[in-house]
PDB file of C-alpha atoms in Angstrom:
ATOM      1  CA  UNK A 266      14.568   7.030   0.986  1.00 96.00           C
ATOM      2  CA  UNK A 267      14.758   3.066   2.576  1.00 97.00           C
ATOM      3  CA  UNK A 268      15.337   0.390   0.437  1.00 97.00           C
ATOM      4  CA  UNK A 269      13.437  -3.095   0.853  1.00 98.00           C
ATOM      5  CA  UNK A 270      14.839  -6.158  -0.824  1.00 97.00           C
ATOM      6  CA  UNK A 271      12.514  -9.242  -1.064  1.00 98.00           C
ATOM      7  CA  UNK A 272      13.444 -12.512  -2.015  1.00 96.00           C
ATOM      8  CA  UNK A 273      13.087 -14.429  -3.761  1.00 96.00           C
ATOM      9  CA  UNK A 274      10.918 -12.778  -6.475  1.00 96.00           C
ATOM     10  CA  UNK A 275       8.803 -16.034  -7.174  1.00 97.00           C
ATOM     11  CA  UNK A 276       8.431 -19.137  -5.772  1.00 96.00           C
ATOM     12  CA  UNK A 277       6.512 -22.364  -6.429  1.00 96.00           C
ATOM     13  CA  UNK A 278       4.327 -23.925  -3.807  1.00 96.00           C
ATOM     14  CA  UNK A 279       1.812 -26.915  -3.689  1.00 96.00           C
ATOM     15  CA  UNK A 280      -1.302 -27.059  -1.847  1.00 97.00           C
ATOM     16  CA  UNK A 281      -0.969 -27.630   1.847  1.00 97.00           C
ATOM     17  CA  UNK A 282       2.624 -26.662   1.732  1.00 97.00           C
ATOM     18  CA  UNK A 283       4.733 -23.970   3.718  1.00 97.00           C
ATOM     19  CA  UNK A 284       6.135 -20.720   1.923  1.00 97.00           C
ATOM     20  CA  UNK A 285       8.492 -18.461   3.367  1.00 98.00           C
ATOM     21  CA  UNK A 286       9.071 -14.973   2.042  1.00 98.00           C
ATOM     22  CA  UNK A 287      11.902 -12.660   3.318  1.00 98.00           C
ATOM     23  CA  UNK A 288      11.854  -9.082   3.247  1.00 98.00           C
ATOM     24  CA  UNK A 289      15.562  -7.152   4.294  1.00 98.00           C
ATOM     25  CA  UNK A 290      14.930  -3.773   4.540  1.00 98.00           C
ATOM     26  CA  UNK A 291      18.516  -1.534   3.702  1.00 97.00           C
ATOM     27  CA  UNK A 292      18.814   0.189   7.618  1.00 97.00           C
ATOM     28  CA  UNK A 293      17.101  -0.596  10.686  1.00 97.00           C
ATOM     29  CA  UNK A 294      13.060  -0.111  10.673  1.00 97.00           C
ATOM     30  CA  UNK A 295      12.654  -1.817  13.967  1.00 95.00           C
ATOM     31  CA  UNK A 296       8.942  -3.289  13.767  1.00 95.00           C
ATOM     32  CA  UNK A 297       7.620  -0.839  11.181  1.00 97.00           C
ATOM     33  CA  UNK A 298       6.921  -3.694   8.649  1.00 98.00           C
ATOM     34  CA  UNK A 299       3.632  -4.621   6.497  1.00 98.00           C
ATOM     35  CA  UNK A 300       2.857  -7.371   4.342  1.00 98.00           C
ATOM     36  CA  UNK A 301       0.258  -7.151   1.417  1.00 98.00           C
ATOM     37  CA  UNK A 302      -1.063  -9.581  -0.795  1.00 98.00           C
ATOM     38  CA  UNK A 303      -1.879  -8.649  -4.362  1.00 97.00           C
ATOM     39  CA  UNK A 304      -4.376 -10.540  -7.494  1.00 96.00           C
ATOM     40  CA  UNK A 305      -4.892  -8.786 -10.686  1.00 93.00           C
ATOM     41  CA  UNK A 306      -8.464  -6.860 -10.531  1.00 93.00           C
ATOM     42  CA  UNK A 307      -8.945  -7.068  -6.757  1.00 96.00           C
ATOM     43  CA  UNK A 308      -8.144  -4.642  -3.754  1.00 97.00           C
ATOM     44  CA  UNK A 309      -4.765  -5.235  -2.185  1.00 98.00           C
ATOM     45  CA  UNK A 310      -5.495  -6.852   1.461  1.00 98.00           C
ATOM     46  CA  UNK A 311      -3.054  -6.096   4.238  1.00 98.00           C
ATOM     47  CA  UNK A 312      -2.280  -9.241   6.697  1.00 98.00           C
ATOM     48  CA  UNK A 313       0.195  -8.315   8.908  1.00 98.00           C
ATOM     49  CA  UNK A 314       1.245  -4.825  10.443  1.00 97.00           C
ATOM     50  CA  UNK A 315       4.342  -3.724  12.869  1.00 96.00           C
ATOM     51  CA  UNK A 316       5.759  -6.871  11.620  1.00 96.00           C
ATOM     52  CA  UNK A 317       3.785  -9.087  13.366  1.00 96.00           C
ATOM     53  CA  UNK A 318       0.668  -8.404  14.723  1.00 96.00           C
ATOM     54  CA  UNK A 319      -2.162 -10.506  12.303  1.00 97.00           C
ATOM     55  CA  UNK A 320      -4.609  -8.113  10.163  1.00 97.00           C
ATOM     56  CA  UNK A 321      -8.749  -9.025  12.059  1.00 96.00           C
ATOM     57  CA  UNK A 322     -10.319 -11.171   9.655  1.00 96.00           C
ATOM     58  CA  UNK A 323      -7.155 -12.768   8.085  1.00 97.00           C
ATOM     59  CA  UNK A 324      -6.564 -16.435   8.491  1.00 97.00           C
ATOM     60  CA  UNK A 325      -3.982 -17.749  11.023  1.00 97.00           C
ATOM     61  CA  UNK A 326      -1.730 -19.481   8.277  1.00 97.00           C
ATOM     62  CA  UNK A 327       0.106 -16.130   7.556  1.00 98.00           C
ATOM     63  CA  UNK A 328       2.251 -15.035  10.002  1.00 98.00           C
ATOM     64  CA  UNK A 329       5.292 -12.345  10.476  1.00 98.00           C
ATOM     65  CA  UNK A 330       8.345 -12.210  12.094  1.00 98.00           C
ATOM     66  CA  UNK A 331      11.374 -10.079  12.624  1.00 97.00           C
ATOM     67  CA  UNK A 332      12.290  -6.804  13.414  1.00 97.00           C
ATOM     68  CA  UNK A 333      15.417  -4.760  12.937  1.00 97.00           C
ATOM     69  CA  UNK A 334      16.345  -4.874   9.003  1.00 98.00           C
ATOM     70  CA  UNK A 335      14.980  -8.369   8.867  1.00 98.00           C
ATOM     71  CA  UNK A 336      11.423  -9.590   8.413  1.00 98.00           C
ATOM     72  CA  UNK A 337       9.794 -13.067   7.348  1.00 98.00           C
ATOM     73  CA  UNK A 338       6.267 -13.757   6.219  1.00 98.00           C
ATOM     74  CA  UNK A 339       5.454 -17.364   6.560  1.00 98.00           C
ATOM     75  CA  UNK A 340       2.199 -19.486   4.616  1.00 98.00           C
ATOM     76  CA  UNK A 341       1.378 -22.186   6.081  1.00 96.00           C
ATOM     77  CA  UNK A 342      -0.699 -24.795   4.715  1.00 96.00           C
ATOM     78  CA  UNK A 343      -1.075 -23.175   1.706  1.00 97.00           C
ATOM     79  CA  UNK A 344      -4.242 -22.566   0.234  1.00 97.00           C
ATOM     80  CA  UNK A 345      -5.600 -22.010  -3.216  1.00 97.00           C
ATOM     81  CA  UNK A 346      -6.665 -18.742  -2.574  1.00 97.00           C
ATOM     82  CA  UNK A 347      -3.262 -18.144  -1.571  1.00 97.00           C
ATOM     83  CA  UNK A 348      -1.864 -18.024  -5.203  1.00 96.00           C
ATOM     84  CA  UNK A 349      -0.564 -14.160  -5.748  1.00 97.00           C
ATOM     85  CA  UNK A 350       2.145 -11.890  -5.239  1.00 97.00           C
ATOM     86  CA  UNK A 351       3.032 -10.500  -1.753  1.00 98.00           C
ATOM     87  CA  UNK A 352       4.862  -7.194  -0.604  1.00 98.00           C
ATOM     88  CA  UNK A 353       6.727  -5.628   2.203  1.00 98.00           C
ATOM     89  CA  UNK A 354       6.519  -2.098   3.412  1.00 98.00           C
ATOM     90  CA  UNK A 355       8.077  -0.502   5.703  1.00 98.00           C
ATOM     91  CA  UNK A 356       6.434   2.627   7.236  1.00 97.00           C
ATOM     92  CA  UNK A 357       9.290   3.760  10.063  1.00 96.00           C
ATOM     93  CA  UNK A 358       9.709   6.649   7.564  1.00 96.00           C
ATOM     94  CA  UNK A 359       8.072   8.097   4.372  1.00 95.00           C
ATOM     95  CA  UNK A 360       8.261   7.929   1.530  1.00 97.00           C
ATOM     96  CA  UNK A 361       6.605   4.516   2.129  1.00 98.00           C
ATOM     97  CA  UNK A 362       8.495   2.475   0.460  1.00 98.00           C
ATOM     98  CA  UNK A 363       7.598  -1.438  -0.943  1.00 98.00           C
ATOM     99  CA  UNK A 364       9.461  -4.496  -2.228  1.00 97.00           C
ATOM    100  CA  UNK A 365       9.818  -5.620  -5.451  1.00 96.00           C
ATOM    101  CA  UNK A 366       7.141  -8.470  -4.388  1.00 97.00           C
ATOM    102  CA  UNK A 367       7.096 -12.315  -4.655  1.00 97.00           C
ATOM    103  CA  UNK A 368       4.712 -13.926  -6.858  1.00 97.00           C
ATOM    104  CA  UNK A 369       3.784 -17.442  -5.072  1.00 97.00           C
ATOM    105  CA  UNK A 370       3.053 -19.360  -8.566  1.00 95.00           C
TER     106      UNK A 370
ATOM    107  CA  UNK B 109     -17.692  -1.676   5.748  1.00 92.00           C
ATOM    108  CA  UNK B 110     -15.612   1.115   4.355  1.00 95.00           C
ATOM    109  CA  UNK B 111     -14.689   0.917   0.449  1.00 97.00           C
ATOM    110  CA  UNK B 112     -12.810   2.647  -1.788  1.00 98.00           C
ATOM    111  CA  UNK B 113     -13.794   3.480  -5.278  1.00 98.00           C
ATOM    112  CA  UNK B 114     -11.221   5.293  -7.871  1.00 98.00           C
ATOM    113  CA  UNK B 115     -12.627   6.996 -10.655  1.00 98.00           C
ATOM    114  CA  UNK B 116     -11.220   8.918 -13.770  1.00 96.00           C
ATOM    115  CA  UNK B 117      -9.895   8.695 -17.537  1.00 96.00           C
ATOM    116  CA  UNK B 118      -8.249   6.288 -18.305  1.00 96.00           C
ATOM    117  CA  UNK B 119      -6.517   7.457 -21.023  1.00 97.00           C
ATOM    118  CA  UNK B 120      -3.991  10.818 -20.427  1.00 98.00           C
ATOM    119  CA  UNK B 121      -1.766  12.578 -23.202  1.00 97.00           C
ATOM    120  CA  UNK B 122       1.770  13.340 -22.621  1.00 97.00           C
ATOM    121  CA  UNK B 123       2.552  16.404 -20.616  1.00 97.00           C
ATOM    122  CA  UNK B 124      -0.908  16.769 -19.609  1.00 97.00           C
ATOM    123  CA  UNK B 125      -2.284  16.206 -15.223  1.00 98.00           C
ATOM    124  CA  UNK B 126      -3.733  12.824 -14.824  1.00 98.00           C
ATOM    125  CA  UNK B 127      -6.517  13.143 -12.364  1.00 98.00           C
ATOM    126  CA  UNK B 128      -8.252  10.988 -10.213  1.00 98.00           C
ATOM    127  CA  UNK B 129     -10.960  11.022  -7.662  1.00 98.00           C
ATOM    128  CA  UNK B 130     -11.338   8.453  -4.460  1.00 98.00           C
ATOM    129  CA  UNK B 131     -15.139   7.762  -2.822  1.00 98.00           C
ATOM    130  CA  UNK B 132     -15.145   6.432  -0.332  1.00 97.00           C
ATOM    131  CA  UNK B 133     -18.364   4.493   1.064  1.00 97.00           C
ATOM    132  CA  UNK B 134     -19.604   3.558   4.522  1.00 95.00           C
ATOM    133  CA  UNK B 135     -17.981   5.685   6.903  1.00 93.00           C
ATOM    134  CA  UNK B 136     -16.897   9.596   6.783  1.00 94.00           C
ATOM    135  CA  UNK B 137     -13.382  10.491   5.602  1.00 94.00           C
ATOM    136  CA  UNK B 138     -13.254  12.845   8.473  1.00 91.00           C
ATOM    137  CA  UNK B 139     -13.498  11.049  11.017  1.00 86.00           C
ATOM    138  CA  UNK B 140     -11.197   8.804  12.893  1.00 82.00           C
ATOM    139  CA  UNK B 141      -6.972   9.613  12.621  1.00 88.00           C
ATOM    140  CA  UNK B 142      -6.698   8.603   9.501  1.00 94.00           C
ATOM    141  CA  UNK B 143      -4.479   9.596   6.405  1.00 96.00           C
ATOM    142  CA  UNK B 144      -5.951   8.629   2.226  1.00 97.00           C
ATOM    143  CA  UNK B 145      -2.781   7.565   0.410  1.00 98.00           C
ATOM    144  CA  UNK B 146      -2.166   6.960  -3.489  1.00 98.00           C
ATOM    145  CA  UNK B 147       0.180   4.338  -4.522  1.00 98.00           C
ATOM    146  CA  UNK B 148       0.730   3.416  -8.013  1.00 98.00           C
ATOM    147  CA  UNK B 149       2.225  -0.282  -9.966  1.00 97.00           C
ATOM    148  CA  UNK B 150       3.216   0.395 -13.861  1.00 94.00           C
ATOM    149  CA  UNK B 151       3.377  -2.707 -15.019  1.00 90.00           C
ATOM    150  CA  UNK B 152       5.257  -5.466 -14.195  1.00 88.00           C
ATOM    151  CA  UNK B 153       6.645  -3.790 -11.395  1.00 91.00           C
ATOM    152  CA  UNK B 154       6.654  -3.009  -8.070  1.00 93.00           C
ATOM    153  CA  UNK B 155       4.870  -0.313  -5.729  1.00 97.00           C
ATOM    154  CA  UNK B 156       5.452   3.333  -5.394  1.00 98.00           C
ATOM    155  CA  UNK B 157       4.015   5.790  -2.736  1.00 98.00           C
ATOM    156  CA  UNK B 158       2.498   9.009  -4.079  1.00 98.00           C
ATOM    157  CA  UNK B 159       1.625  10.695  -0.749  1.00 98.00           C
ATOM    158  CA  UNK B 160      -1.326  10.911   1.210  1.00 97.00           C
ATOM    159  CA  UNK B 161      -3.507  13.446   2.884  1.00 97.00           C
ATOM    160  CA  UNK B 162      -5.552  14.216   5.671  1.00 95.00           C
ATOM    161  CA  UNK B 163      -9.089  15.411   6.309  1.00 92.00           C
ATOM    162  CA  UNK B 164      -8.093  18.386   7.418  1.00 91.00           C
ATOM    163  CA  UNK B 165      -6.035  18.799   4.035  1.00 92.00           C
ATOM    164  CA  UNK B 166      -2.482  18.231   5.408  1.00 94.00           C
ATOM    165  CA  UNK B 167      -0.256  16.249   2.692  1.00 97.00           C
ATOM    166  CA  UNK B 168       3.026  14.266   2.443  1.00 97.00           C
ATOM    167  CA  UNK B 169       4.128  13.305  -0.969  1.00 98.00           C
ATOM    168  CA  UNK B 170       6.915  11.208  -2.264  1.00 98.00           C
ATOM    169  CA  UNK B 171       9.820  13.898  -3.082  1.00 97.00           C
ATOM    170  CA  UNK B 172      10.409  11.880  -6.191  1.00 96.00           C
ATOM    171  CA  UNK B 173       7.150  13.419  -7.149  1.00 97.00           C
ATOM    172  CA  UNK B 174       6.355  15.886  -5.295  1.00 95.00           C
ATOM    173  CA  UNK B 175       7.009  18.891  -8.080  1.00 96.00           C
ATOM    174  CA  UNK B 176       4.011  16.936 -10.230  1.00 97.00           C
ATOM    175  CA  UNK B 177       1.548  16.061  -7.110  1.00 98.00           C
ATOM    176  CA  UNK B 178      -1.099  17.799  -5.795  1.00 98.00           C
ATOM    177  CA  UNK B 179      -3.518  16.298  -3.519  1.00 98.00           C
ATOM    178  CA  UNK B 180      -7.299  17.896  -2.493  1.00 97.00           C
ATOM    179  CA  UNK B 181      -9.739  16.115  -0.141  1.00 96.00           C
ATOM    180  CA  UNK B 182     -13.513  17.131  -0.613  1.00 95.00           C
ATOM    181  CA  UNK B 183     -15.361  16.355   3.048  1.00 93.00           C
ATOM    182  CA  UNK B 184     -18.920  17.121   1.771  1.00 94.00           C
ATOM    183  CA  UNK B 185     -18.270  14.675  -0.993  1.00 96.00           C
ATOM    184  CA  UNK B 186     -16.742  11.854   0.893  1.00 96.00           C
ATOM    185  CA  UNK B 187     -13.524  12.123  -1.750  1.00 97.00           C
ATOM    186  CA  UNK B 188     -10.424  12.893  -2.260  1.00 97.00           C
ATOM    187  CA  UNK B 189      -7.950  13.446  -5.251  1.00 98.00           C
ATOM    188  CA  UNK B 190      -4.639  12.974  -7.103  1.00 98.00           C
ATOM    189  CA  UNK B 191      -3.309  15.146  -9.849  1.00 98.00           C
ATOM    190  CA  UNK B 192       0.075  14.469 -11.462  1.00 98.00           C
ATOM    191  CA  UNK B 193       1.118  17.096 -14.172  1.00 96.00           C
ATOM    192  CA  UNK B 194       3.416  16.826 -16.650  1.00 97.00           C
ATOM    193  CA  UNK B 195       2.731  13.043 -17.313  1.00 97.00           C
ATOM    194  CA  UNK B 196       5.017  11.093 -19.514  1.00 97.00           C
ATOM    195  CA  UNK B 197       5.284   7.447 -20.437  1.00 96.00           C
ATOM    196  CA  UNK B 198       6.853   6.403 -17.373  1.00 96.00           C
ATOM    197  CA  UNK B 199       3.299   7.535 -15.735  1.00 97.00           C
ATOM    198  CA  UNK B 200       1.519   4.798 -16.693  1.00 98.00           C
ATOM    199  CA  UNK B 201       0.347   2.151 -14.072  1.00 98.00           C
ATOM    200  CA  UNK B 202      -2.041   1.449 -12.058  1.00 97.00           C
ATOM    201  CA  UNK B 203      -3.328   3.785  -9.181  1.00 98.00           C
ATOM    202  CA  UNK B 204      -4.470   2.652  -6.376  1.00 98.00           C
ATOM    203  CA  UNK B 205      -5.934   4.794  -2.906  1.00 98.00           C
ATOM    204  CA  UNK B 206      -5.646   3.444   0.388  1.00 98.00           C
ATOM    205  CA  UNK B 207      -7.009   4.506   3.810  1.00 97.00           C
ATOM    206  CA  UNK B 208      -3.656   4.601   6.027  1.00 97.00           C
ATOM    207  CA  UNK B 209      -4.872   3.446   9.561  1.00 95.00           C
ATOM    208  CA  UNK B 210      -2.761   3.437  12.855  1.00 92.00           C
ATOM    209  CA  UNK B 211      -1.626   1.799  15.789  1.00 90.00           C
ATOM    210  CA  UNK B 212      -0.621   3.068  19.039  1.00 87.00           C
ATOM    211  CA  UNK B 213       1.633   0.741  20.849  1.00 83.00           C
ATOM    212  CA  UNK B 214       2.838   2.853  23.548  1.00 78.00           C
ATOM    213  CA  UNK B 215       5.539   5.353  22.755  1.00 81.00           C
ATOM    214  CA  UNK B 216       5.021   3.973  19.017  1.00 85.00           C
ATOM    215  CA  UNK B 217       2.591   4.629  16.268  1.00 90.00           C
ATOM    216  CA  UNK B 218       2.092   2.152  13.208  1.00 94.00           C
ATOM    217  CA  UNK B 219       1.119   3.116  10.084  1.00 96.00           C
ATOM    218  CA  UNK B 220      -0.474   0.695   7.744  1.00 97.00           C
ATOM    219  CA  UNK B 221      -2.941   0.827   4.898  1.00 98.00           C
ATOM    220  CA  UNK B 222      -5.700  -1.176   5.366  1.00 97.00           C
ATOM    221  CA  UNK B 223      -8.267  -0.595   3.504  1.00 97.00           C
ATOM    222  CA  UNK B 224      -7.785  -0.356  -1.145  1.00 98.00           C
ATOM    223  CA  UNK B 225     -10.152   0.424  -3.891  1.00 98.00           C
ATOM    224  CA  UNK B 226      -9.673  -2.033  -6.765  1.00 98.00           C
ATOM    225  CA  UNK B 227      -7.586   0.221  -8.531  1.00 97.00           C
ATOM    226  CA  UNK B 228      -7.739   2.221 -11.857  1.00 98.00           C
ATOM    227  CA  UNK B 229      -5.415   1.781 -14.817  1.00 97.00           C
ATOM    228  CA  UNK B 230      -4.406   5.081 -16.521  1.00 98.00           C
ATOM    229  CA  UNK B 231      -2.386   5.160 -19.638  1.00 98.00           C
ATOM    230  CA  UNK B 232      -0.248   7.568 -21.142  1.00 97.00           C
ATOM    231  CA  UNK B 233      -0.146   8.060 -24.536  1.00 96.00           C
ATOM    232  CA  UNK B 234      -0.785  10.405 -27.160  1.00 95.00           C
TER     233      UNK B 234
END
C-alpha cells in the first residue's frame, strides 16, 4: 500500500488568513492526488482532484499543487466555514489510501 | 443532483456480519462510468477505503479486509451494499458510501470520490 503522510496534524488559523497543508506519498504517485474536507455529521466534500484541479463549485480560495511525492493544499482568505479536517488521498494504485488528516481550528 | 444515503443497523454483535446499504437518488447507478465505494472512519482515526463495485458487479477490495468483505449492487433498486463478516470492536466506525468518478486526461484516468453520503455510525458490541 502507498503510505500518505500529512502535516501538520492540526493547526490554528484565523478568518482571513492563509493555510497550507502538506501531503507526502511514500512513493511517486505522479498527479494522482485528491483533497477532501470533512465536517462532523456532514457528507465529506471533494475539493481538489488530480493534484491541482478544482472541483466545480468549490471556492477559488482552495488550491492544490505538487506532483511526484510532495503535494500542498492552500486555503487563502480563510472563511468560517473552512474550519474542518482535510484529507489527502492517492488514486495511483489500489487500495486507495488517505493521509491521517489535518484539523484546521 | 446525485445524493447517497447509507442505511443499516447501528449496533452489530461481535463475530456477526455488518450489513449496510447505500441508496442512490437523483441518478441511475448503472449510468455512466462510475464506481461505487465504501470508506470508513474509526473514531478519532483517519479514513480507510474498504472497496468499490461497478454496476456490472465487478469489485475491488482492500486486501486488509478482503477475506471478510462482500459488495453487491442492485440496479433495480438503485442501491449497492456492503457485508463485512466476523466483526470485532475494531470495526466500529462511521461508514460512508461514495461515488467514484473519473477524469480522462489523455493517457491517464484520474479517479476521485466526488459524491458522498453523510455516513452512518456502526458500533460492534455485545
